[in-house]
């Protein structure tokens, strides 16, 4: 997860999980600490997903339960994210907008 700040705006790039080391028995996933984003939630404009691997989308259900922001992703990643949100029963009011190559987007 990368938070890019420009002026008063924050764009989050990717929202993945990390996988535990072997010295962390019983831990399945490591979810990013989003306290910085929660403290500035009114400035977060969007989450931009680069692709659909778990280390880029895995934390979305957890993050979207706390941050109400639009998500933008390539078509394949959008499909994977939709499945993940349904699995976690985190779909209420959540949509993922498909981004297309070569198009300029403003957040």
Coordinates of N, CA and C in Angstrom, one line a residue:
X1 N 0.9 -1.2 0.0 CA 0.0 0.0 0.0 C 0.9 1.2 0.0
X2 N 0.6 2.1 -0.9 CA 1.3 3.4 -1.0 C 0.3 4.5 -1.0
X3 N 0.5 5.5 -0.1 CA -0.3 6.7 0.0 C 0.4 7.8 -0.7
X4 N -0.1 8.4 -1.7 CA 0.5 9.5 -2.4 C -0.2 10.8 -2.0
X5 N 0.5 11.7 -1.4 CA -0.2 13.0 -1.1 C 0.3 14.1 -2.0
X6 N -0.7 14.8 -2.5 CA -0.4 15.9 -3.4 C -1.3 17.1 -3.0
X7 N -0.7 18.1 -2.5 CA -1.6 19.2 -1.9 C -2.4 18.7 -0.8
X8 N -3.7 18.8 -0.9 CA -4.6 18.3 0.2 C -5.2 17.0 -0.2
X9 N -4.8 16.3 -1.3 CA -5.4 15.1 -1.7 C -4.5 13.9 -1.4
X10 N -5.1 12.8 -1.1 CA -4.4 11.5 -1.0 C -5.0 10.5 -1.9
X11 N -4.1 9.8 -2.7 CA -4.5 8.7 -3.5 C -3.8 7.5 -3.0
X12 N -4.5 6.4 -2.7 CA -3.9 5.2 -2.3 C -3.6 4.3 -3.5
X13 N -2.4 3.8 -3.6 CA -2.1 2.9 -4.7 C -1.9 1.5 -4.1
X14 N -2.8 0.6 -4.5 CA -2.8 -0.8 -4.1 C -3.2 -1.0 -2.6
X15 N -3.7 -2.1 -2.3 CA -4.2 -2.3 -0.9 C -4.1 -3.8 -0.6
X16 N -2.9 -4.3 -0.5 CA -2.7 -5.7 -0.4 C -2.4 -6.1 1.1
X17 N -2.3 -7.4 1.2 CA -1.9 -8.1 2.4 C -0.4 -8.5 2.3
X18 N 0.2 -8.7 3.4 CA 1.5 -9.4 3.4 C 1.3 -10.8 4.0
X19 N 2.2 -11.7 3.7 CA 2.1 -13.0 4.2 C 3.2 -13.2 5.3
X20 N 2.8 -13.9 6.4 CA 3.7 -14.0 7.5 C 4.9 -14.8 7.2
X21 N 6.0 -14.5 8.0 CA 7.2 -15.3 7.9 C 7.0 -16.6 8.7
X22 N 7.8 -17.6 8.6 CA 7.7 -18.8 9.3 C 7.8 -18.7 10.8
X23 N 8.4 -17.6 11.2 CA 8.5 -17.3 12.7 C 7.3 -16.7 13.3
X24 N 6.1 -16.7 12.5 CA 4.9 -16.1 13.0 C 3.8 -17.2 12.9
X25 N 3.9 -18.2 13.7 CA 2.9 -19.3 13.7 C 1.5 -18.8 14.1
X26 N 0.5 -19.3 13.4 CA -0.9 -18.9 13.7 C -1.4 -17.6 13.0
X27 N -0.5 -16.9 12.3 CA -0.8 -15.7 11.6 C -1.0 -16.0 10.1
X28 N -2.2 -15.7 9.7 CA -2.6 -16.0 8.3 C -2.2 -14.9 7.3
X29 N -2.5 -13.7 7.7 CA -2.3 -12.5 6.9 C -1.9 -11.3 7.7
X30 N -1.2 -10.4 7.1 CA -0.8 -9.2 7.8 C -1.5 -8.1 7.0
X31 N -2.3 -7.3 7.7 CA -3.1 -6.3 7.1 C -2.4 -4.9 7.4
X32 N -2.4 -4.0 6.4 CA -1.7 -2.8 6.6 C -2.4 -1.9 7.7
X33 N -1.6 -1.2 8.4 CA -2.1 -0.2 9.4 C -2.5 1.0 8.6
X34 N -3.8 1.3 8.7 CA -4.4 2.5 7.9 C -4.7 3.6 8.8
X35 N -4.2 3.7 10.1 CA -4.6 4.7 11.0 C -4.2 6.1 10.4
X36 N -3.1 6.3 9.7 CA -2.8 7.5 9.1 C -3.9 8.0 8.1
X37 N -4.4 7.0 7.3 CA -5.5 7.3 6.3 C -6.8 7.6 7.1
X38 N -7.1 6.9 8.1 CA -8.3 7.1 8.9 C -8.3 8.5 9.5
X39 N -7.2 9.0 10.0 CA -7.1 10.3 10.6 C -7.2 11.4 9.5
X40 N -7.1 11.1 8.2 CA -7.2 12.0 7.1 C -8.2 11.6 6.1
X41 N -9.2 10.9 6.5 CA -10.1 10.2 5.6 C -10.8 11.2 4.7
X42 N -11.0 12.4 5.1 CA -11.7 13.4 4.2 C -10.8 13.8 3.1
X43 N -9.5 13.5 3.1 CA -8.6 13.8 2.1 C -8.3 12.7 1.1
X44 N -8.7 11.5 1.5 CA -8.5 10.3 0.6 C -9.5 10.3 -0.5
X45 N -9.0 10.5 -1.7 CA -9.9 10.6 -2.9 C -10.2 9.3 -3.6
X46 N -9.3 8.3 -3.5 CA -9.6 7.0 -4.2 C -8.5 6.0 -3.9
X47 N -8.8 4.8 -4.1 CA -7.8 3.7 -4.1 C -7.7 3.2 -5.5
X48 N -6.4 3.2 -6.0 CA -6.1 2.8 -7.4 C -5.4 1.5 -7.3
X49 N -5.9 0.5 -7.9 CA -5.3 -0.9 -7.9 C -4.6 -1.1 -9.2
X50 N -3.4 -1.6 -9.1 CA -2.5 -1.8 -10.3 C -2.8 -3.1 -11.0
X51 N -3.0 -4.2 -10.2 CA -3.3 -5.5 -10.7 C -3.9 -6.4 -9.5
X52 N -4.4 -7.6 -9.9 CA -5.2 -8.3 -9.0 C -4.5 -9.4 -8.1
X53 N -3.2 -9.3 -7.8 CA -2.5 -10.2 -6.9 C -2.9 -9.9 -5.5
X54 N -2.9 -10.9 -4.6 CA -3.3 -10.7 -3.2 C -2.5 -9.6 -2.5
X55 N -1.2 -9.5 -2.9 CA -0.4 -8.4 -2.2 C -0.7 -7.0 -2.7
X56 N -1.7 -7.0 -3.6 CA -2.2 -5.7 -4.1 C -3.7 -5.4 -3.9
X57 N -4.5 -6.5 -3.6 CA -5.9 -6.3 -3.4 C -6.4 -7.0 -2.1
X58 N -5.6 -7.8 -1.5 CA -6.0 -8.7 -0.4 C -6.6 -8.0 0.8
X59 N -6.2 -6.7 1.1 CA -6.7 -6.0 2.3 C -7.9 -5.1 2.0
X60 N -8.3 -5.1 0.7 CA -9.5 -4.2 0.4 C -10.7 -4.4 1.2
X61 N -11.2 -5.7 1.5 CA -12.4 -5.8 2.3 C -12.2 -5.2 3.7
X62 N -11.0 -5.3 4.3 CA -10.8 -4.7 5.6 C -10.7 -3.2 5.5
X63 N -10.0 -2.7 4.5 CA -9.9 -1.2 4.4 C -11.2 -0.6 4.1
X64 N -11.9 -1.2 3.1 CA -13.2 -0.5 2.7 C -14.3 -0.6 3.8
X65 N -14.1 -1.5 4.8 CA -15.0 -1.5 5.9 C -14.8 -0.2 6.8
X66 N -13.7 0.4 6.6 CA -13.4 1.6 7.5 C -13.3 2.9 6.7
X67 N -13.0 2.8 5.4 CA -12.8 4.0 4.5 C -13.9 3.9 3.4
X68 N -14.6 4.9 3.2 CA -15.6 5.0 2.2 C -15.1 5.8 1.0
X69 N -14.3 5.1 0.2 CA -13.7 5.8 -1.0 C -13.9 5.0 -2.2
X70 N -13.9 5.6 -3.4 CA -14.0 4.8 -4.6 C -12.8 4.0 -4.9
X71 N -13.0 2.9 -5.6 CA -11.9 2.0 -6.0 C -11.8 1.9 -7.5
X72 N -10.7 2.1 -8.1 CA -10.5 2.0 -9.5 C -9.5 0.9 -9.8
X73 N -9.8 0.1 -10.8 CA -8.9 -1.1 -11.1 C -9.0 -1.5 -12.6
X74 N -8.0 -2.1 -13.1 CA -8.1 -2.7 -14.4 C -9.2 -3.8 -14.4
X75 N -9.7 -4.1 -15.6 CA -10.9 -5.0 -15.7 C -10.7 -6.4 -15.0
X76 N -9.6 -7.0 -15.3 CA -9.4 -8.3 -14.6 C -9.3 -8.2 -13.1
X77 N -8.6 -7.2 -12.6 CA -8.5 -7.0 -11.2 C -9.9 -6.6 -10.6
X78 N -10.7 -5.9 -11.4 CA -12.1 -5.6 -10.9 C -12.9 -6.8 -10.7
X79 N -12.7 -7.8 -11.5 CA -13.4 -9.1 -11.4 C -13.0 -9.8 -10.1
X80 N -11.7 -9.9 -9.9 CA -11.1 -10.5 -8.7 C -11.5 -9.8 -7.4
X81 N -11.5 -8.5 -7.5 CA -11.9 -7.7 -6.3 C -13.4 -8.0 -6.0
X82 N -14.3 -8.0 -7.0 CA -15.7 -8.3 -6.8 C -15.9 -9.6 -6.1
X83 N -15.2 -10.6 -6.5 CA -15.3 -11.9 -5.9 C -14.8 -11.9 -4.4
X84 N -13.7 -11.2 -4.2 CA -13.1 -11.1 -2.8 C -14.1 -10.3 -1.9
X85 N -14.7 -9.3 -2.4 CA -15.7 -8.5 -1.5 C -16.9 -9.4 -1.2
X86 N -17.4 -10.1 -2.2 CA -18.5 -11.0 -1.9 C -18.1 -12.1 -0.9
X87 N -17.0 -12.7 -1.0 CA -16.5 -13.7 -0.1 C -16.5 -13.2 1.3
X88 N -16.1 -11.9 1.5 CA -16.0 -11.3 2.8 C -17.3 -10.6 3.2
X89 N -18.3 -10.7 2.4 CA -19.6 -10.1 2.6 C -19.4 -8.6 2.9
X90 N -18.5 -8.0 2.0 CA -18.2 -6.6 2.1 C -18.7 -5.8 0.9
X91 N -19.7 -6.2 0.3 CA -20.2 -5.6 -1.0 C -21.2 -4.5 -0.8
X92 N -21.8 -4.3 0.3 CA -22.8 -3.4 0.5 C -22.3 -1.9 0.1
X93 N -22.9 -1.4 -1.0 CA -22.5 -0.1 -1.4 C -21.1 0.1 -2.0
X94 N -20.4 -1.0 -2.2 CA -19.1 -0.9 -2.7 C -19.1 -1.3 -4.2
X95 N -18.5 -0.5 -5.0 CA -18.3 -0.8 -6.4 C -16.9 -0.5 -6.8
X96 N -16.4 -1.2 -7.8 CA -15.1 -1.0 -8.3 C -15.2 -0.5 -9.7
X97 N -14.7 0.7 -10.0 CA -14.8 1.2 -11.4 C -13.6 0.7 -12.2
X98 N -13.9 0.3 -13.4 CA -12.9 -0.2 -14.3 C -12.1 1.0 -14.9
X99 N -10.8 0.9 -14.9 CA -10.0 1.9 -15.6 C -9.5 1.3 -16.9
X100 N -9.4 2.2 -17.9 CA -9.0 1.7 -19.2 C -7.7 2.4 -19.6
X101 N -6.8 1.7 -20.3 CA -5.5 2.3 -20.7 C -5.8 3.5 -21.6
X102 N -4.9 4.5 -21.4 CA -4.9 5.7 -22.3 C -6.0 6.7 -22.0
X103 N -6.7 6.5 -20.9 CA -7.7 7.5 -20.5 C -7.3 8.2 -19.3
X104 N -7.5 9.5 -19.3 CA -7.1 10.4 -18.1 C -8.2 10.4 -17.1
X105 N -7.9 10.2 -15.9 CA -8.9 10.1 -14.8 C -8.6 11.2 -13.8
X106 N -9.6 11.8 -13.2 CA -9.4 12.8 -12.2 C -10.2 12.3 -11.0
X107 N -9.5 12.5 -9.8 CA -10.1 12.0 -8.6 C -10.4 13.1 -7.7

